[in-house]
Short mmCIF file of C-alpha atoms in Angstrom, two decimals:
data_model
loop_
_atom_site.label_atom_id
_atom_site.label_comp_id
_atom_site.label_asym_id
_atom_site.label_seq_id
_atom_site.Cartn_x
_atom_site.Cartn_y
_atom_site.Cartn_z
CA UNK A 936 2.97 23.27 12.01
CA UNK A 937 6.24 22.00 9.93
CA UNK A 938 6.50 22.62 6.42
CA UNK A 939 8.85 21.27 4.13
CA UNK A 940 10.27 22.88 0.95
CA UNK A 941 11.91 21.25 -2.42
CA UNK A 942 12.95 23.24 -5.19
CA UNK A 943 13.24 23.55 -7.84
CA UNK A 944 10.58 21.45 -8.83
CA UNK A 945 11.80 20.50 -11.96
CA UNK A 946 14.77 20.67 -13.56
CA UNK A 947 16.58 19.54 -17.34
CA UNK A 948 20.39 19.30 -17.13
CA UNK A 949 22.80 17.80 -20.16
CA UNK A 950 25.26 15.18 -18.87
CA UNK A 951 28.21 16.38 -16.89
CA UNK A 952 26.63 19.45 -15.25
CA UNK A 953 26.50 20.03 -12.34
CA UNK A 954 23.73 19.46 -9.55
CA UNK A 955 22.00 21.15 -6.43
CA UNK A 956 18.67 20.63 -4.96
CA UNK A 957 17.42 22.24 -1.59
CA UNK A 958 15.47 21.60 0.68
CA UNK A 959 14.28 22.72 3.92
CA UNK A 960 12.35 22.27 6.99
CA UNK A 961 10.26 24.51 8.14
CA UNK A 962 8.24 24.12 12.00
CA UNK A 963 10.86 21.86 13.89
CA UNK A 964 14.36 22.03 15.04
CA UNK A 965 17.31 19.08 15.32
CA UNK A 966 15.39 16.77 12.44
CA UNK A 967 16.24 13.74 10.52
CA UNK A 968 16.70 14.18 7.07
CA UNK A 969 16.45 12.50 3.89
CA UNK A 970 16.72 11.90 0.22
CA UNK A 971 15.12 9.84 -1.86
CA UNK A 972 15.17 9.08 -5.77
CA UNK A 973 12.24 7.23 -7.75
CA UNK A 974 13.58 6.24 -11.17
CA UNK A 975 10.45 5.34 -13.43
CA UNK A 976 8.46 2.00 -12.59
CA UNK A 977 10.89 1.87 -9.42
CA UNK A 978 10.21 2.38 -5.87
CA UNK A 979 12.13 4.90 -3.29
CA UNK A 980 15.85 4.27 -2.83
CA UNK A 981 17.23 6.00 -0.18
CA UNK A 982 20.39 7.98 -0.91
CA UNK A 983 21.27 9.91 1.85
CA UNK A 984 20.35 10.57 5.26
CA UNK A 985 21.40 13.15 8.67
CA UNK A 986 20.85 12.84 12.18
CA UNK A 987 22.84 15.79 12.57
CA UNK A 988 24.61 19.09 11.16
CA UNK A 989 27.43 17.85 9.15
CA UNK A 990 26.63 14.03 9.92
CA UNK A 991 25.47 12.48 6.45
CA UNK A 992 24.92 8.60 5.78
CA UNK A 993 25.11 7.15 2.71
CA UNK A 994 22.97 4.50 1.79
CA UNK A 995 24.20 3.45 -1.76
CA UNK A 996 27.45 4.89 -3.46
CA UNK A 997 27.27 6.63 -6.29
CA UNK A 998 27.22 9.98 -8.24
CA UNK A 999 25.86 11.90 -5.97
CA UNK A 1000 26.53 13.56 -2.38
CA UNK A 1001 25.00 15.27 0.20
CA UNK A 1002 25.27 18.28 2.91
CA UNK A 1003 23.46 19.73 5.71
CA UNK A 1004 25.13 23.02 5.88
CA UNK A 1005 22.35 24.62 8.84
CA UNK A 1006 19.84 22.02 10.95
CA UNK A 1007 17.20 22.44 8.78
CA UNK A 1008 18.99 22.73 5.41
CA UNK A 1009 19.86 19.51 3.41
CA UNK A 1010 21.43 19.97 -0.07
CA UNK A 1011 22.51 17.05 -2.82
CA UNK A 1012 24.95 17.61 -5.16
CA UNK A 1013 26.71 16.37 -7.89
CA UNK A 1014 29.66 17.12 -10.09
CA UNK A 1015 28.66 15.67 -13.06
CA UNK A 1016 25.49 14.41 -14.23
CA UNK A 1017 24.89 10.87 -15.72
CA UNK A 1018 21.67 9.71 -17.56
CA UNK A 1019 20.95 7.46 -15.17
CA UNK A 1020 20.78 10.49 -12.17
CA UNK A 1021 17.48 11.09 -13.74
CA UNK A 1022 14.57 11.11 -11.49
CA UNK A 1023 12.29 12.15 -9.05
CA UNK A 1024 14.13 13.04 -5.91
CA UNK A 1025 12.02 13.54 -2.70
CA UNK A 1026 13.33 15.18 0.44
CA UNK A 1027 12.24 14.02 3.75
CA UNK A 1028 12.18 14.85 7.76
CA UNK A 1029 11.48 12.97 10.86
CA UNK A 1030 11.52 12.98 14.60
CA UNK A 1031 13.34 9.85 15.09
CA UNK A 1032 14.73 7.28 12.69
CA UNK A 1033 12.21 4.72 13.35
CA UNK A 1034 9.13 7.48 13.39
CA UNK A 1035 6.92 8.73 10.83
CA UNK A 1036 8.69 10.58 7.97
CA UNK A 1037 7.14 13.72 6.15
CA UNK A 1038 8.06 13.97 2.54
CA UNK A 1039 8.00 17.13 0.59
CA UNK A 1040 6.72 17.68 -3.11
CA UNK A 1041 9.53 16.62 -5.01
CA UNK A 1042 11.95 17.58 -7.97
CA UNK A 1043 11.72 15.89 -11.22
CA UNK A 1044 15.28 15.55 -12.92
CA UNK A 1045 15.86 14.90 -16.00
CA UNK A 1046 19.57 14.35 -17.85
CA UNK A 1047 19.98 14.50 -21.57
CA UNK B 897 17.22 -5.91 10.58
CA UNK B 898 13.70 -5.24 9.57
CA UNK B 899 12.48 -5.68 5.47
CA UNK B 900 8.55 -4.61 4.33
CA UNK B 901 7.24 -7.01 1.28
CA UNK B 902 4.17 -5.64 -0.77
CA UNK B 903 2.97 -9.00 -2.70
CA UNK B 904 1.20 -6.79 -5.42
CA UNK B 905 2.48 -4.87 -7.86
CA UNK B 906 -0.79 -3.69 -9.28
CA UNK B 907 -3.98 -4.17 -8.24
CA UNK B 908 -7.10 -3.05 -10.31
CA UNK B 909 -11.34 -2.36 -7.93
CA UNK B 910 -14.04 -1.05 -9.18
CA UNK B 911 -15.44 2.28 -8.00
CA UNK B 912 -17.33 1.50 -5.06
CA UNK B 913 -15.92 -1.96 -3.82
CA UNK B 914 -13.59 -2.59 -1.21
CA UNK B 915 -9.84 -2.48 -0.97
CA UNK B 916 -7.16 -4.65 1.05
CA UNK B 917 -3.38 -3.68 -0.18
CA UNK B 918 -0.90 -6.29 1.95
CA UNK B 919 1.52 -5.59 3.92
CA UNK B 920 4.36 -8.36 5.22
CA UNK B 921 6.97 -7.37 7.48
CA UNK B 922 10.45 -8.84 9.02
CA UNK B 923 11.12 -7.58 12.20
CA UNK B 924 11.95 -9.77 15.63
CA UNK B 925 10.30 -7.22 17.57
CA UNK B 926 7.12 -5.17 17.11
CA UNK B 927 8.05 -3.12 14.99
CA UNK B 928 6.35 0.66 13.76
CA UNK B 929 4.04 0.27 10.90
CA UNK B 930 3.16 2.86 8.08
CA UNK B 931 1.18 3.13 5.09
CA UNK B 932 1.76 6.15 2.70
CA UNK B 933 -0.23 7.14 -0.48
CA UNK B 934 1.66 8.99 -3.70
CA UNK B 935 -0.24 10.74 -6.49
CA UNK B 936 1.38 10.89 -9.30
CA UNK B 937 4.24 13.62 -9.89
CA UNK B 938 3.95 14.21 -5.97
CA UNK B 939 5.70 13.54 -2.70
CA UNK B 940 3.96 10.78 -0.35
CA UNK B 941 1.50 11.58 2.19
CA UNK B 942 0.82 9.58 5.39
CA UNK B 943 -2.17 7.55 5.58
CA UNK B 944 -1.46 5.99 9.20
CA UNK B 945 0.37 4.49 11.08
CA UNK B 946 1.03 1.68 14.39
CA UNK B 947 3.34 2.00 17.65
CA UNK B 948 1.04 -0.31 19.81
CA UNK B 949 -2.21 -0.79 21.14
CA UNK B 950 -5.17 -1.04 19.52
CA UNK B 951 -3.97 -3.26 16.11
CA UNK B 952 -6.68 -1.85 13.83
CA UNK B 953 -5.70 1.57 12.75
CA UNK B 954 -8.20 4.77 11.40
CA UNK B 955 -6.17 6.69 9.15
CA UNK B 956 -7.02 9.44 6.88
CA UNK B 957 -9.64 9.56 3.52
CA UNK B 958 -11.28 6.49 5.08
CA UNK B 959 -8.37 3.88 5.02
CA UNK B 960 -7.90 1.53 8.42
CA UNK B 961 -4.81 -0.94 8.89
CA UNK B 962 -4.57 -3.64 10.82
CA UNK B 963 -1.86 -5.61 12.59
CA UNK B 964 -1.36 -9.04 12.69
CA UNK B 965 1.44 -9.95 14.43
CA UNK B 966 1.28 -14.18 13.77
CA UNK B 967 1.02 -12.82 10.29
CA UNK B 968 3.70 -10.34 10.40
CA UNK B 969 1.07 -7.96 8.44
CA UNK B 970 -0.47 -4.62 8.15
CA UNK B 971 -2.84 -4.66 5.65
CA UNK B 972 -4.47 -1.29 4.39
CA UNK B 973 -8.26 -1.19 3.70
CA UNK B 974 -11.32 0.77 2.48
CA UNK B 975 -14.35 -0.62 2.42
CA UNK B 976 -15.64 1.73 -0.49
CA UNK B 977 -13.08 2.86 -3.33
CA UNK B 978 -13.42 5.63 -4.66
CA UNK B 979 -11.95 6.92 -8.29
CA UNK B 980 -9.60 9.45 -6.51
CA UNK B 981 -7.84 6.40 -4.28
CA UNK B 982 -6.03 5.66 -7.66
CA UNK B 983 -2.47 5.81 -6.83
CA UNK B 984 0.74 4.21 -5.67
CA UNK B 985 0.45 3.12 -1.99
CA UNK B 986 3.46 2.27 -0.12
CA UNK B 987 3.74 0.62 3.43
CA UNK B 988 6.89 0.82 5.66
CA UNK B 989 8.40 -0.61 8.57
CA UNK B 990 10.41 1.15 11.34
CA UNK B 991 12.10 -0.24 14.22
CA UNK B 992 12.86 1.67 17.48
CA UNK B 993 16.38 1.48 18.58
CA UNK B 994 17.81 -0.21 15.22
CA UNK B 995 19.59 3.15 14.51
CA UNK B 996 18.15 2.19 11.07
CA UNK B 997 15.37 4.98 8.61
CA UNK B 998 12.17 3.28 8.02
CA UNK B 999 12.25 0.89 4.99
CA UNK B 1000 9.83 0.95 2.44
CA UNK B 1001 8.54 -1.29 0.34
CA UNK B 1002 8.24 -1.27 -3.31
CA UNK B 1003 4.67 -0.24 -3.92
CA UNK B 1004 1.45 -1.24 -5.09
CA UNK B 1005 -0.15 0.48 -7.75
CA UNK B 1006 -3.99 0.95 -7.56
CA UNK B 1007 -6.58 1.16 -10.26
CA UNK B 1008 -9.97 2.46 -10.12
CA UNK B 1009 -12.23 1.52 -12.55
CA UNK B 1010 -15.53 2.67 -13.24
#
């Protein structure tokens, strides 16, 4: 069965650190991958997503960027921290764009 | 391109009655259906989900969907709520061959009360 992995699962950080979260698949090879961000009373904005090793979209410019460094790897990053980066960021994988996707537990942020 | 609408923000049952969350979708084809369920301070889970066929849907924890297509909607249901169903449900629309990720909508929030 797949598993996927987030950590860490939470996580303070002052404005203008730095930022990595991981995550990982776990079960599966070649799948789509995602990430997500909830800011409070708001619903899922997609940030980022890969089809591919090294193939990244980017759904909405901003502060933040992402890798996938090995298939099953996908890391977002960011070189300085704004308040409004806080969050709850969800990773996610699928088969196939248009397919079900598979969401993993999620890493709170929060910026101060 | 496709686009999901969830009318209700909030929604508030008793223990025990029935549910319907809605569900409109934009899409000129038939497009892949899904209805996800997040507790809070969690990731989301899968409830179900439609390719084709049969256009009422068994999911998990008791929920069924059903698809409408002169309605363009997927409505979730339970016919018996129970206090643990409290949570953020959200549905989502994929389409094949759009070279597009599934689109969510924004959520509805569901209250139990006893």
């Amino acid at each position: 069965s797949q598993t996927i992995h987030q950590w860490p699962a939470t996580l303070v950080q002052p404005v203008g650190s730095p930022l990595s979260l991981e995550c990982t698949v776990e079960g599966t090879s070649n799948p789509n991958l995602y990430w997500y961000r909830q800011a409070a009373g708001r619903g899922l904005q997609l940030l980022f997503y890969s089809v591919g090793i090294g193939q990244i979209s980017s759904e909405v410019p901003q502060n933040l960027s992402a890798s996938r460094p090995q298939d099953r790897q996908f890391i977002l990053s960011s070189k300085k921290l704004l308040l409004s980066d806080s969050g709850f960021y969800l990773c996610a994988w699928s088969r196939d764009l248009a397919y079900e996707q598979y969401f993993g537990p999620g890493t709170r942020l929060t910026v101060t | 391109a496709q686009s999901v609408t969830q009318p209700d923000i909030h929604i508030t049952v008793s223990e025990g009655a029935s549910l319907e969350l809605r569900c409109n979708y934009s899409y000129g084809a038939t497009p892949y259906l899904f209805w996800y369920v997040q507790s809070p301070g969690q990731g989301l889970q899968l409830l179900l989900k439609y390719f084709s066929g049969d256009t009422l849907v068994q999911g998990i924890k008791g929920f069924e969907a059903e698809f409408k297509r002169s309605q363009s909607s997927f409505n979730l249901r339970k016919p018996s709520v129970h206090w643990s169903d409290a949570a953020e449900y959200f549905c989502a629309v994929g389409a094949d061959q759009a070279g597009t990720a599934l689109i969510f909508g924004k959520g509805t929030t569901l209250s139990v009360s006893s």
